[in-house]
């Protein structure tokens, strides 16, 4: 089972560039989320989705866009990269119901913005 | 959103039982308590979830007192491989993502 797959694993961008971080899950989970984790810190929620076609903002949504056209995929778009967006990005998914809070995380994307 | 407070760090030795307590004074009636483990350079991994009293699985136990304002994650007989950051989260089953990761507790297991 692949679980939650994130690509790429590493990325270096120049300030002002845009890019999309990919996230796919094969568990038919309704909930998907994007987090960022800065060194020595906990995870902060960027955006989340409770199902295809539905997205909402988390704690730190500025500078990021998301869409959820299918149950499986939840890409995160950086509109105009800034050095403050240098971080590790994690995508997660979870089912609905009692297990909603049991999230499965991808391996992460390490992003550096120069 | 229910805020959680955990110790920043803890040290232990191999073979000991480790108890990590999390405070969540404003937990809501429909909130569950969920613990995650994170190793360096990896995403968090679910450990255990509970609502009240005690829950046990093959990895850990979770103790929740009657007032639910705190919870304790118990790791029996830790090994070096249990060195990680442990996060306590509280959240409900509403149609949103109301769980928040704090800074977690950095557990270091020594030989």
Tab-separated table of C-alpha atoms in Angstrom:
chain	number	residue	atom	x	y	z
A	1	UNK	CA	0.000	0.000	0.000
A	2	UNK	CA	1.379	3.387	-1.008
A	3	UNK	CA	-0.571	5.417	1.582
A	4	UNK	CA	0.149	9.142	1.177
A	5	UNK	CA	2.650	10.019	-1.535
A	6	UNK	CA	4.272	13.428	-1.801
A	7	UNK	CA	6.363	14.713	-4.675
A	8	UNK	CA	8.938	16.078	-4.980
A	9	UNK	CA	10.968	15.129	-1.902
A	10	UNK	CA	13.274	18.138	-2.276
A	11	UNK	CA	12.921	21.423	-4.114
A	12	UNK	CA	14.916	24.637	-4.373
A	13	UNK	CA	13.190	27.750	-5.667
A	14	UNK	CA	14.176	31.325	-6.294
A	15	UNK	CA	12.163	34.113	-4.747
A	16	UNK	CA	9.117	34.862	-6.853
A	17	UNK	CA	8.907	31.487	-8.548
A	18	UNK	CA	5.762	29.417	-8.315
A	19	UNK	CA	5.396	25.684	-7.982
A	20	UNK	CA	2.989	22.929	-7.013
A	21	UNK	CA	3.602	20.320	-4.358
A	22	UNK	CA	1.791	17.119	-5.178
A	23	UNK	CA	-0.038	14.888	-2.715
A	24	UNK	CA	-1.917	11.697	-3.504
A	25	UNK	CA	-3.542	9.097	-1.270
A	26	UNK	CA	-4.882	5.693	-2.191
A	27	UNK	CA	-6.945	4.981	0.940
A	28	UNK	CA	-10.150	6.678	-0.242
A	29	UNK	CA	-9.923	9.113	2.670
A	30	UNK	CA	-12.261	12.079	2.729
A	31	UNK	CA	-10.067	14.406	4.767
A	32	UNK	CA	-6.766	15.778	3.476
A	33	UNK	CA	-4.544	18.476	4.936
A	34	UNK	CA	-1.343	20.360	4.278
A	35	UNK	CA	1.027	21.318	7.085
A	36	UNK	CA	4.348	23.096	7.236
A	37	UNK	CA	6.999	22.445	9.846
A	38	UNK	CA	9.790	24.883	10.535
A	39	UNK	CA	12.965	23.731	12.320
A	40	UNK	CA	12.351	22.792	15.952
A	41	UNK	CA	8.661	23.621	15.697
A	42	UNK	CA	5.431	21.727	15.584
A	43	UNK	CA	3.305	21.417	12.482
A	44	UNK	CA	1.096	24.291	11.389
A	45	UNK	CA	-2.000	23.753	9.282
A	46	UNK	CA	-2.040	25.539	5.925
A	47	UNK	CA	-5.193	24.304	4.183
A	48	UNK	CA	-7.464	21.312	4.476
A	49	UNK	CA	-10.247	19.587	2.579
A	50	UNK	CA	-13.193	17.578	3.872
A	51	UNK	CA	-13.978	16.072	0.480
A	52	UNK	CA	-13.689	16.557	-3.252
A	53	UNK	CA	-14.584	20.094	-4.233
A	54	UNK	CA	-14.381	21.435	-0.671
A	55	UNK	CA	-11.374	23.253	0.785
A	56	UNK	CA	-10.832	25.582	3.713
A	57	UNK	CA	-8.078	27.631	5.296
A	58	UNK	CA	-6.006	26.597	8.268
A	59	UNK	CA	-3.721	28.640	10.511
A	60	UNK	CA	-1.236	29.909	7.907
A	61	UNK	CA	-2.912	29.998	4.465
A	62	UNK	CA	-1.349	33.172	3.056
A	63	UNK	CA	0.769	32.569	-0.032
A	64	UNK	CA	-0.722	29.127	-0.720
A	65	UNK	CA	-3.616	27.816	-2.793
A	66	UNK	CA	-5.192	24.376	-2.871
A	67	UNK	CA	-7.800	22.525	-4.870
A	68	UNK	CA	-9.458	19.122	-4.501
A	69	UNK	CA	-10.859	17.966	-7.806
A	70	UNK	CA	-10.640	14.272	-6.891
A	71	UNK	CA	-10.713	12.301	-3.650
A	72	UNK	CA	-7.161	11.102	-4.254
A	73	UNK	CA	-5.268	14.310	-5.015
A	74	UNK	CA	-4.709	17.498	-3.025
A	75	UNK	CA	-2.018	19.722	-4.596
A	76	UNK	CA	-0.568	22.737	-2.801
A	77	UNK	CA	0.422	25.714	-4.932
A	78	UNK	CA	2.941	28.339	-3.912
A	79	UNK	CA	1.948	31.445	-5.819
A	80	UNK	CA	5.137	33.514	-5.501
A	81	UNK	CA	7.743	31.842	-3.339
A	82	UNK	CA	9.349	33.799	-0.513
A	83	UNK	CA	12.273	32.866	1.775
A	84	UNK	CA	9.772	32.689	4.673
A	85	UNK	CA	8.227	29.679	2.951
A	86	UNK	CA	11.392	27.645	3.384
A	87	UNK	CA	10.120	24.699	5.382
A	88	UNK	CA	9.195	21.030	5.338
A	89	UNK	CA	5.712	20.431	3.990
A	90	UNK	CA	3.623	17.455	5.019
A	91	UNK	CA	0.423	16.216	3.473
A	92	UNK	CA	-1.951	14.054	5.504
A	93	UNK	CA	-5.207	12.195	5.002
A	94	UNK	CA	-7.776	10.637	7.285
A	95	UNK	CA	-11.147	8.929	6.993
A	96	UNK	CA	-14.406	10.371	8.226
A	97	UNK	CA	-16.191	9.329	11.389
A	98	UNK	CA	-14.505	8.315	14.639
A	99	UNK	CA	-11.158	7.893	12.855
A	100	UNK	CA	-11.209	11.439	11.484
A	101	UNK	CA	-8.438	12.512	13.836
A	102	UNK	CA	-6.191	9.593	12.898
A	103	UNK	CA	-4.155	11.172	10.140
A	104	UNK	CA	-1.726	9.392	7.833
A	105	UNK	CA	1.218	11.533	6.807
A	106	UNK	CA	3.402	11.551	3.747
A	107	UNK	CA	7.198	11.613	3.900
A	108	UNK	CA	7.339	15.359	3.369
A	109	UNK	CA	8.721	17.825	0.836
A	110	UNK	CA	11.749	19.860	1.857
A	111	UNK	CA	11.543	23.266	0.223
A	112	UNK	CA	14.224	25.937	0.176
A	113	UNK	CA	13.502	29.385	-1.215
A	114	UNK	CA	16.569	31.448	-2.006
B	1	UNK	CA	-9.903	25.305	19.524
B	2	UNK	CA	-8.671	23.322	22.478
B	3	UNK	CA	-5.132	24.308	23.448
B	4	UNK	CA	-2.727	21.722	24.780
B	5	UNK	CA	0.298	22.087	27.030
B	6	UNK	CA	3.070	19.490	27.258
B	7	UNK	CA	6.572	19.425	28.728
B	8	UNK	CA	9.131	20.560	26.188
B	9	UNK	CA	11.485	17.670	26.826
B	10	UNK	CA	11.963	14.521	28.879
B	11	UNK	CA	14.838	12.125	29.391
B	12	UNK	CA	14.587	8.452	30.211
B	13	UNK	CA	16.644	5.270	30.149
B	14	UNK	CA	16.127	2.087	28.265
B	15	UNK	CA	13.698	-0.292	29.927
B	16	UNK	CA	11.908	2.377	31.935
B	17	UNK	CA	8.260	3.332	31.676
B	18	UNK	CA	7.730	6.856	30.402
B	19	UNK	CA	4.664	8.940	31.158
B	20	UNK	CA	4.032	12.147	29.203
B	21	UNK	CA	1.220	14.314	30.498
B	22	UNK	CA	-0.740	16.765	28.384
B	23	UNK	CA	-2.965	19.488	29.760
B	24	UNK	CA	-6.113	20.507	27.845
B	25	UNK	CA	-8.258	22.526	30.223
B	26	UNK	CA	-10.761	23.770	27.625
B	27	UNK	CA	-11.479	20.425	25.989
B	28	UNK	CA	-14.974	20.271	24.490
B	29	UNK	CA	-17.538	17.558	25.114
B	30	UNK	CA	-17.111	16.010	21.673
B	31	UNK	CA	-13.310	16.289	21.534
B	32	UNK	CA	-11.096	13.220	21.290
B	33	UNK	CA	-7.487	13.089	22.481
B	34	UNK	CA	-4.954	11.868	19.953
B	35	UNK	CA	-1.210	11.300	20.288
B	36	UNK	CA	1.350	11.240	17.515
B	37	UNK	CA	5.040	10.322	17.360
B	38	UNK	CA	7.514	11.984	15.019
B	39	UNK	CA	11.040	10.875	14.195
B	40	UNK	CA	13.506	13.285	12.577
B	41	UNK	CA	12.916	13.809	8.855
B	42	UNK	CA	9.641	11.879	8.928
B	43	UNK	CA	5.979	12.765	9.113
B	44	UNK	CA	4.098	12.213	12.370
B	45	UNK	CA	2.730	8.761	13.040
B	46	UNK	CA	-0.471	8.022	14.949
B	47	UNK	CA	0.047	6.283	18.293
B	48	UNK	CA	-3.236	6.198	20.185
B	49	UNK	CA	-6.581	7.936	20.558
B	50	UNK	CA	-9.071	8.050	23.400
B	51	UNK	CA	-12.124	9.819	24.743
B	52	UNK	CA	-12.224	8.850	28.417
B	53	UNK	CA	-10.797	6.417	30.983
B	54	UNK	CA	-8.074	4.170	29.611
B	55	UNK	CA	-7.125	2.957	26.161
B	56	UNK	CA	-4.364	0.463	25.443
B	57	UNK	CA	-2.866	-0.825	22.226
B	58	UNK	CA	0.286	-2.719	21.311
B	59	UNK	CA	2.393	0.441	21.515
B	60	UNK	CA	1.116	2.554	24.400
B	61	UNK	CA	-1.583	3.291	26.946
B	62	UNK	CA	-3.570	6.480	27.295
B	63	UNK	CA	-5.009	7.483	30.654
B	64	UNK	CA	-7.750	10.104	30.789
B	65	UNK	CA	-9.235	11.228	34.123
B	66	UNK	CA	-12.932	11.803	34.577
B	67	UNK	CA	-12.731	15.583	34.055
B	68	UNK	CA	-10.763	15.034	30.795
B	69	UNK	CA	-8.698	18.171	31.407
B	70	UNK	CA	-5.491	16.210	31.019
B	71	UNK	CA	-4.244	12.960	29.585
B	72	UNK	CA	-1.151	10.819	30.061
B	73	UNK	CA	0.589	8.831	27.382
B	74	UNK	CA	2.387	5.840	28.877
B	75	UNK	CA	5.153	4.069	26.981
B	76	UNK	CA	6.151	0.803	28.653
B	77	UNK	CA	9.796	-0.238	28.711
B	78	UNK	CA	11.159	2.320	26.249
B	79	UNK	CA	14.092	1.594	23.965
B	80	UNK	CA	16.514	3.869	22.134
B	81	UNK	CA	14.222	3.741	19.110
B	82	UNK	CA	11.484	5.519	21.087
B	83	UNK	CA	13.548	8.716	21.007
B	84	UNK	CA	11.220	11.089	19.169
B	85	UNK	CA	8.890	14.039	19.545
B	86	UNK	CA	5.442	13.226	20.911
B	87	UNK	CA	2.439	15.430	20.178
B	88	UNK	CA	-0.856	15.596	22.027
B	89	UNK	CA	-3.850	16.935	20.096
B	90	UNK	CA	-7.513	17.374	20.909
B	91	UNK	CA	-10.250	17.689	18.328
B	92	UNK	CA	-13.800	16.747	17.547
B	93	UNK	CA	-15.490	14.898	14.751
B	94	UNK	CA	-16.941	18.036	13.209
B	95	UNK	CA	-16.564	18.668	9.511
B	96	UNK	CA	-13.364	20.654	9.862
B	97	UNK	CA	-9.765	20.262	10.923
B	98	UNK	CA	-9.768	21.587	14.465
B	99	UNK	CA	-6.702	19.771	15.728
B	100	UNK	CA	-3.538	21.754	16.270
B	101	UNK	CA	0.001	20.503	16.749
B	102	UNK	CA	1.875	22.256	19.522
B	103	UNK	CA	5.633	22.078	19.981
B	104	UNK	CA	5.365	18.543	21.376
B	105	UNK	CA	7.538	16.744	23.926
B	106	UNK	CA	11.005	15.736	22.846
B	107	UNK	CA	11.746	12.374	24.517
B	108	UNK	CA	15.346	11.239	24.661
B	109	UNK	CA	15.975	7.647	25.690
B	110	UNK	CA	19.487	6.983	26.926
B	111	UNK	CA	21.291	3.631	27.148
